[in-house]
Structures are given as C-alpha cells and as structure tokens.
Amino acid sequence: MAKINGTKVTTNEVRMSYAQVFEPKAAPGSTEEKYSVSLLIPKTDTETIQAIEQGIAAAQQAGVEKYGKKFPANPKTTFRDGDEERPDDPAYKGHMFLNCSSKTKPGIIKKAAPGSGVKFVEITDESDFYSGCYGKAIVNFFAYDAQGNRGVSAGLNNLMKTRDGEAFAGKAAAEDDFADEFEDEDDDFLG
C-alpha cells in the first residue's frame, strides 16, 4: 500500500532501473557523486502515482513559500512518462518513472528468512539488488532553485527488495554463456 506523509512517499512495488545504490557516481557533466535509481511504476498502479503527485504538490507548495512567486506553477520534476520519454525501451513501456538520488547511501533491505528471529536483513551484495529487481522505495520530494532552474526533485531515502526480476543490463551468467560447451558430454566428465 503506497503511503504519503507530506513530501515523503512510500511506493507500492516498483521495478528498479539504473540502480547505482552501493557506490555513488557522478552524473554526466557533474562532479558531484550521488547514489541513484530510477523507479519504474506501472501506469496501472494509480495509488503510487497519486501519492507521488501529492508529494510533488507538497514540495511545490514548499517551494513557493521558500522561493516566492518566482517558483513556476508547473515546475520541472524527475517524474516522467516512460511511453513518451523512452518509447524505444520496452522496460519503460506502460510505466511512469521517477529518478531519485541522494548524497548519502540509502538503506537497502529485504525480508529475512522465516525463523531467523529478525524481520529484515541488510543487502550488502551488489548481485542481490540490481537493475531489473523489484522492490519498494521511500522518497522525499523537495523544491530546488539552482542557477535559475526551479523544480521539484526526489531524494532517495530507503529501498526494500521484494523479488528478483530479469536484469536489465550486465553480463550473462557464466553457466549460461558456456552451456553449449557441455551439451555433448557425459554427466560424469569429471569422474
């Protein structure tokens, strides 16, 4: 269930894209390193979309109060339509997407194994949280005014993996790449 508290939003299940959450990285043309991820939100998830829109509106109002009447009525945001912005990318088809980032490392967790005595465990292995996996995110919207650019952006707070998904990028597993090497050999080729 998506939740909103002012400018802070907890999403329903989304898909992670461009996950740079273990080590900060500078965006092209910038020297400032940040942790970042793009959240793919199915357009059918109207609950999360409405919560994000409400969070953006709350941050916009805070921007008007902070920066005055110069703050635009329709500010730039990092919340976009995948069908319009990335029409050639099948992963973005039928999705809205939200780019979010942070200077500080987000908390990254998953549910613990039953009987372990704890509810959640921290994910520290980069192969366990990747572009293509599914999860929930907590983001905080804020207004900005930087060098004449005014808008609303999303700060990345925490992430929770809910399930695996097909990885968007990266290399194939060695077992898959070499599968045909062993097709004609006996199962006991080592013995």
PDB file of C-alpha atoms in Angstrom:
ATOM      1  CA  MET A   1       0.000   0.000   0.000  1.00  0.00           C
ATOM      2  CA  ALA A   2       1.500   3.338  -1.076  1.00  0.00           C
ATOM      3  CA  LYS A   3       1.737   5.910   1.708  1.00  0.00           C
ATOM      4  CA  ILE A   4       2.261   9.642   1.814  1.00  0.00           C
ATOM      5  CA  ASN A   5       3.267  11.890   4.691  1.00  0.00           C
ATOM      6  CA  GLY A   6       3.729  15.450   3.437  1.00  0.00           C
ATOM      7  CA  THR A   7       6.561  15.216   0.933  1.00  0.00           C
ATOM      8  CA  LYS A   8       7.602  11.679   1.944  1.00  0.00           C
ATOM      9  CA  VAL A   9       6.212   8.829  -0.190  1.00  0.00           C
ATOM     10  CA  THR A  10       6.435   5.053   0.218  1.00  0.00           C
ATOM     11  CA  THR A  11       5.729   3.307  -3.084  1.00  0.00           C
ATOM     12  CA  ASN A  12       3.993   0.064  -3.833  1.00  0.00           C
ATOM     13  CA  GLU A  13       6.145  -2.499  -5.654  1.00  0.00           C
ATOM     14  CA  VAL A  14       8.184  -0.885  -8.451  1.00  0.00           C
ATOM     15  CA  ARG A  15      10.982  -2.100 -10.696  1.00  0.00           C
ATOM     16  CA  MET A  16      14.489  -0.755 -10.258  1.00  0.00           C
ATOM     17  CA  SER A  17      16.383   0.701 -13.211  1.00  0.00           C
ATOM     18  CA  TYR A  18      19.816   2.313 -13.386  1.00  0.00           C
ATOM     19  CA  ALA A  19      20.419   1.213  -9.790  1.00  0.00           C
ATOM     20  CA  GLN A  20      23.558   2.924  -8.513  1.00  0.00           C
ATOM     21  CA  VAL A  21      22.925   2.333  -4.809  1.00  0.00           C
ATOM     22  CA  PHE A  22      26.096   0.757  -3.421  1.00  0.00           C
ATOM     23  CA  GLU A  23      28.677   3.308  -4.569  1.00  0.00           C
ATOM     24  CA  PRO A  24      27.993   6.924  -5.509  1.00  0.00           C
ATOM     25  CA  LYS A  25      28.633   8.022  -9.072  1.00  0.00           C
ATOM     26  CA  ALA A  26      28.725  11.420 -10.763  1.00  0.00           C
ATOM     27  CA  ALA A  27      26.135  12.075 -13.447  1.00  0.00           C
ATOM     28  CA  PRO A  28      27.423  13.079 -16.897  1.00  0.00           C
ATOM     29  CA  GLY A  29      28.584  16.687 -16.761  1.00  0.00           C
ATOM     30  CA  SER A  30      28.733  16.752 -12.959  1.00  0.00           C
ATOM     31  CA  THR A  31      31.484  16.217 -10.422  1.00  0.00           C
ATOM     32  CA  GLU A  32      29.082  15.590  -7.526  1.00  0.00           C
ATOM     33  CA  GLU A  33      28.769  11.885  -6.749  1.00  0.00           C
ATOM     34  CA  LYS A  34      25.362  10.549  -5.721  1.00  0.00           C
ATOM     35  CA  TYR A  35      23.522   7.297  -5.147  1.00  0.00           C
ATOM     36  CA  SER A  36      20.620   6.967  -7.563  1.00  0.00           C
ATOM     37  CA  VAL A  37      17.907   4.772  -9.019  1.00  0.00           C
ATOM     38  CA  SER A  38      15.063   5.143 -11.480  1.00  0.00           C
ATOM     39  CA  LEU A  39      11.797   3.663 -10.219  1.00  0.00           C
ATOM     40  CA  LEU A  40       9.523   2.129 -12.877  1.00  0.00           C
ATOM     41  CA  ILE A  41       5.918   2.471 -11.751  1.00  0.00           C
ATOM     42  CA  PRO A  42       3.255   0.610 -13.756  1.00  0.00           C
ATOM     43  CA  LYS A  43       0.611   3.033 -15.012  1.00  0.00           C
ATOM     44  CA  THR A  44      -1.965   0.663 -13.523  1.00  0.00           C
ATOM     45  CA  ASP A  45      -0.616   1.493 -10.038  1.00  0.00           C
ATOM     46  CA  THR A  46      -2.726   4.620  -9.634  1.00  0.00           C
ATOM     47  CA  GLU A  47      -2.229   4.553  -5.862  1.00  0.00           C
ATOM     48  CA  THR A  48       1.547   5.094  -6.111  1.00  0.00           C
ATOM     49  CA  ILE A  49       1.163   7.598  -8.951  1.00  0.00           C
ATOM     50  CA  GLN A  50      -1.320   9.658  -6.915  1.00  0.00           C
ATOM     51  CA  ALA A  51       0.953   9.547  -3.841  1.00  0.00           C
ATOM     52  CA  ILE A  52       3.892  10.778  -5.948  1.00  0.00           C
ATOM     53  CA  GLU A  53       1.786  13.562  -7.458  1.00  0.00           C
ATOM     54  CA  GLN A  54       0.684  14.616  -3.948  1.00  0.00           C
ATOM     55  CA  GLY A  55       4.304  14.565  -2.739  1.00  0.00           C
ATOM     56  CA  ILE A  56       5.346  16.729  -5.693  1.00  0.00           C
ATOM     57  CA  ALA A  57       2.468  19.161  -4.983  1.00  0.00           C
ATOM     58  CA  ALA A  58       3.503  19.425  -1.309  1.00  0.00           C
ATOM     59  CA  ALA A  59       7.121  20.118  -2.326  1.00  0.00           C
ATOM     60  CA  GLN A  60       5.912  22.648  -4.908  1.00  0.00           C
ATOM     61  CA  GLN A  61       3.962  24.495  -2.209  1.00  0.00           C
ATOM     62  CA  ALA A  62       7.064  24.496  -0.005  1.00  0.00           C
ATOM     63  CA  GLY A  63       8.993  25.909  -2.978  1.00  0.00           C
ATOM     64  CA  VAL A  64       6.508  28.751  -3.397  1.00  0.00           C
ATOM     65  CA  GLU A  65       6.859  29.556   0.315  1.00  0.00           C
ATOM     66  CA  LYS A  66      10.653  29.349   0.185  1.00  0.00           C
ATOM     67  CA  TYR A  67      11.401  30.984  -3.177  1.00  0.00           C
ATOM     68  CA  GLY A  68       8.384  33.249  -3.577  1.00  0.00           C
ATOM     69  CA  LYS A  69       6.202  33.909  -6.576  1.00  0.00           C
ATOM     70  CA  LYS A  70       9.094  33.200  -8.944  1.00  0.00           C
ATOM     71  CA  PHE A  71       8.616  29.475  -8.406  1.00  0.00           C
ATOM     72  CA  PRO A  72       6.887  28.050 -11.515  1.00  0.00           C
ATOM     73  CA  ALA A  73       3.279  26.888 -11.421  1.00  0.00           C
ATOM     74  CA  ASN A  74       4.299  23.717 -13.287  1.00  0.00           C
ATOM     75  CA  PRO A  75       7.839  23.008 -12.078  1.00  0.00           C
ATOM     76  CA  LYS A  76      10.269  20.583 -13.682  1.00  0.00           C
ATOM     77  CA  THR A  77      10.187  17.182 -11.993  1.00  0.00           C
ATOM     78  CA  THR A  78      12.001  13.876 -12.249  1.00  0.00           C
ATOM     79  CA  PHE A  79       8.624  12.079 -12.590  1.00  0.00           C
ATOM     80  CA  ARG A  80       8.022  11.260 -16.243  1.00  0.00           C
ATOM     81  CA  ASP A  81       6.030   9.106 -18.660  1.00  0.00           C
ATOM     82  CA  GLY A  82       8.075   6.174 -19.979  1.00  0.00           C
ATOM     83  CA  ASP A  83       5.974   5.868 -23.142  1.00  0.00           C
ATOM     84  CA  GLU A  84       6.788   9.475 -24.052  1.00  0.00           C
ATOM     85  CA  GLU A  85      10.362   9.823 -22.795  1.00  0.00           C
ATOM     86  CA  ARG A  86      11.684   6.348 -23.703  1.00  0.00           C
ATOM     87  CA  PRO A  87       9.462   4.990 -26.480  1.00  0.00           C
ATOM     88  CA  ASP A  88      12.156   2.581 -27.728  1.00  0.00           C
ATOM     89  CA  ASP A  89      12.822   0.982 -24.333  1.00  0.00           C
ATOM     90  CA  PRO A  90      10.452  -1.957 -23.682  1.00  0.00           C
ATOM     91  CA  ALA A  91      11.155  -1.862 -19.923  1.00  0.00           C
ATOM     92  CA  TYR A  92       9.636   1.635 -19.735  1.00  0.00           C
ATOM     93  CA  LYS A  93       6.557   0.823 -21.846  1.00  0.00           C
ATOM     94  CA  GLY A  94       3.361   1.239 -19.822  1.00  0.00           C
ATOM     95  CA  HIS A  95       5.258   2.825 -16.927  1.00  0.00           C
ATOM     96  CA  MET A  96       5.818   6.160 -15.301  1.00  0.00           C
ATOM     97  CA  PHE A  97       9.350   6.582 -13.970  1.00  0.00           C
ATOM     98  CA  LEU A  98      10.837   8.561 -11.129  1.00  0.00           C
ATOM     99  CA  ASN A  99      14.541   9.378 -10.976  1.00  0.00           C
ATOM    100  CA  CYS A 100      15.717   9.839  -7.406  1.00  0.00           C
ATOM    101  CA  SER A 101      19.118  10.370  -5.836  1.00  0.00           C
ATOM    102  CA  SER A 102      20.919  11.102  -2.598  1.00  0.00           C
ATOM    103  CA  LYS A 103      24.345  12.178  -1.406  1.00  0.00           C
ATOM    104  CA  THR A 104      24.047   9.609   1.383  1.00  0.00           C
ATOM    105  CA  LYS A 105      23.780   5.846   0.882  1.00  0.00           C
ATOM    106  CA  PRO A 106      20.211   4.557   1.074  1.00  0.00           C
ATOM    107  CA  GLY A 107      19.284   1.751   3.411  1.00  0.00           C
ATOM    108  CA  ILE A 108      18.775  -1.413   1.337  1.00  0.00           C
ATOM    109  CA  ILE A 109      16.936  -4.347   2.922  1.00  0.00           C
ATOM    110  CA  LYS A 110      14.909  -7.475   2.187  1.00  0.00           C
ATOM    111  CA  LYS A 111      12.726  -9.713   4.318  1.00  0.00           C
ATOM    112  CA  ALA A 112      14.678 -12.149   6.451  1.00  0.00           C
ATOM    113  CA  ALA A 113      14.311 -15.905   6.158  1.00  0.00           C
ATOM    114  CA  PRO A 114      11.461 -17.345   8.248  1.00  0.00           C
ATOM    115  CA  GLY A 115      12.597 -18.478  11.678  1.00  0.00           C
ATOM    116  CA  SER A 116      15.652 -16.207  11.686  1.00  0.00           C
ATOM    117  CA  GLY A 117      14.323 -14.119  14.569  1.00  0.00           C
ATOM    118  CA  VAL A 118      14.522 -10.846  12.607  1.00  0.00           C
ATOM    119  CA  LYS A 119      12.149  -9.246  10.127  1.00  0.00           C
ATOM    120  CA  PHE A 120      14.667  -7.713   7.714  1.00  0.00           C
ATOM    121  CA  VAL A 121      18.299  -8.090   6.691  1.00  0.00           C
ATOM    122  CA  GLU A 122      20.531  -5.527   5.048  1.00  0.00           C
ATOM    123  CA  ILE A 123      21.540  -6.193   1.451  1.00  0.00           C
ATOM    124  CA  THR A 124      25.264  -5.665   1.012  1.00  0.00           C
ATOM    125  CA  ASP A 125      25.865  -7.847  -2.050  1.00  0.00           C
ATOM    126  CA  GLU A 126      25.507  -5.874  -5.285  1.00  0.00           C
ATOM    127  CA  SER A 127      24.361  -9.004  -7.110  1.00  0.00           C
ATOM    128  CA  ASP A 128      21.310  -9.168  -4.791  1.00  0.00           C
ATOM    129  CA  PHE A 129      19.993  -5.671  -5.627  1.00  0.00           C
ATOM    130  CA  TYR A 130      20.304  -4.717  -9.289  1.00  0.00           C
ATOM    131  CA  SER A 131      18.617  -3.005 -12.224  1.00  0.00           C
ATOM    132  CA  GLY A 132      15.663  -5.237 -13.000  1.00  0.00           C
ATOM    133  CA  CYS A 133      14.791  -6.416  -9.477  1.00  0.00           C
ATOM    134  CA  TYR A 134      11.540  -5.366  -7.800  1.00  0.00           C
ATOM    135  CA  GLY A 135      11.037  -3.547  -4.540  1.00  0.00           C
ATOM    136  CA  LYS A 136       9.566  -0.637  -2.668  1.00  0.00           C
ATOM    137  CA  ALA A 137      11.129   2.772  -2.176  1.00  0.00           C
ATOM    138  CA  ILE A 138      10.825   5.651   0.242  1.00  0.00           C
ATOM    139  CA  VAL A 139      11.499   9.011  -1.382  1.00  0.00           C
ATOM    140  CA  ASN A 140      11.241  12.586  -0.201  1.00  0.00           C
ATOM    141  CA  PHE A 141      10.287  15.354  -2.615  1.00  0.00           C
ATOM    142  CA  PHE A 142      11.890  18.793  -2.340  1.00  0.00           C
ATOM    143  CA  ALA A 143      11.854  22.048  -4.256  1.00  0.00           C
ATOM    144  CA  TYR A 144      15.092  23.396  -5.695  1.00  0.00           C
ATOM    145  CA  ASP A 145      16.312  26.658  -7.183  1.00  0.00           C
ATOM    146  CA  ALA A 146      19.741  26.185  -8.733  1.00  0.00           C
ATOM    147  CA  GLN A 147      21.221  28.667 -11.196  1.00  0.00           C
ATOM    148  CA  GLY A 148      17.832  29.765 -12.464  1.00  0.00           C
ATOM    149  CA  ASN A 149      16.455  26.232 -12.739  1.00  0.00           C
ATOM    150  CA  ARG A 150      13.495  25.688 -10.447  1.00  0.00           C
ATOM    151  CA  GLY A 151      11.635  22.489  -9.893  1.00  0.00           C
ATOM    152  CA  VAL A 152      10.890  19.516  -7.666  1.00  0.00           C
ATOM    153  CA  SER A 153      13.222  16.572  -7.291  1.00  0.00           C
ATOM    154  CA  ALA A 154      13.079  13.276  -5.415  1.00  0.00           C
ATOM    155  CA  GLY A 155      15.540  12.359  -2.684  1.00  0.00           C
ATOM    156  CA  LEU A 156      16.279   8.659  -2.291  1.00  0.00           C
ATOM    157  CA  ASN A 157      15.814   7.504   1.314  1.00  0.00           C
ATOM    158  CA  ASN A 158      15.486   3.711   1.574  1.00  0.00           C
ATOM    159  CA  LEU A 159      14.874   0.639  -0.586  1.00  0.00           C
ATOM    160  CA  MET A 160      13.388  -2.782   0.120  1.00  0.00           C
ATOM    161  CA  LYS A 161      13.774  -5.618  -2.375  1.00  0.00           C
ATOM    162  CA  THR A 162      10.603  -7.674  -2.780  1.00  0.00           C
ATOM    163  CA  ARG A 163      11.600 -10.121  -5.513  1.00  0.00           C
ATOM    164  CA  ASP A 164      14.004 -10.887  -8.319  1.00  0.00           C
ATOM    165  CA  GLY A 165      13.453  -9.878 -11.919  1.00  0.00           C
ATOM    166  CA  GLU A 166      15.320 -10.217 -15.175  1.00  0.00           C
ATOM    167  CA  ALA A 167      18.385  -7.977 -15.031  1.00  0.00           C
ATOM    168  CA  PHE A 168      18.250  -5.040 -17.446  1.00  0.00           C
ATOM    169  CA  ALA A 169      21.954  -4.864 -18.141  1.00  0.00           C
ATOM    170  CA  GLY A 170      25.188  -6.505 -17.308  1.00  0.00           C
ATOM    171  CA  LYS A 171      26.779  -9.725 -18.236  1.00  0.00           C
ATOM    172  CA  ALA A 172      25.210 -13.137 -18.540  1.00  0.00           C
ATOM    173  CA  ALA A 173      25.900 -15.884 -16.015  1.00  0.00           C
ATOM    174  CA  ALA A 174      28.937 -17.985 -16.909  1.00  0.00           C
ATOM    175  CA  GLU A 175      26.787 -21.136 -16.794  1.00  0.00           C
ATOM    176  CA  ASP A 176      24.518 -19.692 -19.500  1.00  0.00           C
ATOM    177  CA  ASP A 177      27.361 -18.496 -21.720  1.00  0.00           C
ATOM    178  CA  PHE A 178      29.096 -21.885 -21.664  1.00  0.00           C
ATOM    179  CA  ALA A 179      26.004 -24.148 -21.573  1.00  0.00           C
ATOM    180  CA  ASP A 180      26.561 -25.401 -25.129  1.00  0.00           C
ATOM    181  CA  GLU A 181      30.134 -26.414 -24.273  1.00  0.00           C
ATOM    182  CA  PHE A 182      28.834 -29.347 -22.241  1.00  0.00           C
ATOM    183  CA  GLU A 183      25.816 -30.450 -24.285  1.00  0.00           C
ATOM    184  CA  ASP A 184      27.510 -33.499 -25.834  1.00  0.00           C
ATOM    185  CA  GLU A 185      29.481 -34.615 -22.794  1.00  0.00           C
ATOM    186  CA  ASP A 186      28.522 -37.165 -20.188  1.00  0.00           C
ATOM    187  CA  ASP A 187      27.366 -36.005 -16.768  1.00  0.00           C
ATOM    188  CA  ASP A 188      30.362 -37.754 -15.247  1.00  0.00           C
ATOM    189  CA  PHE A 189      33.015 -35.975 -17.349  1.00  0.00           C
ATOM    190  CA  LEU A 190      34.942 -35.028 -14.193  1.00  0.00           C
ATOM    191  CA  GLY A 191      34.945 -38.508 -12.747  1.00  0.00           C
TER     192      GLY A 191
END
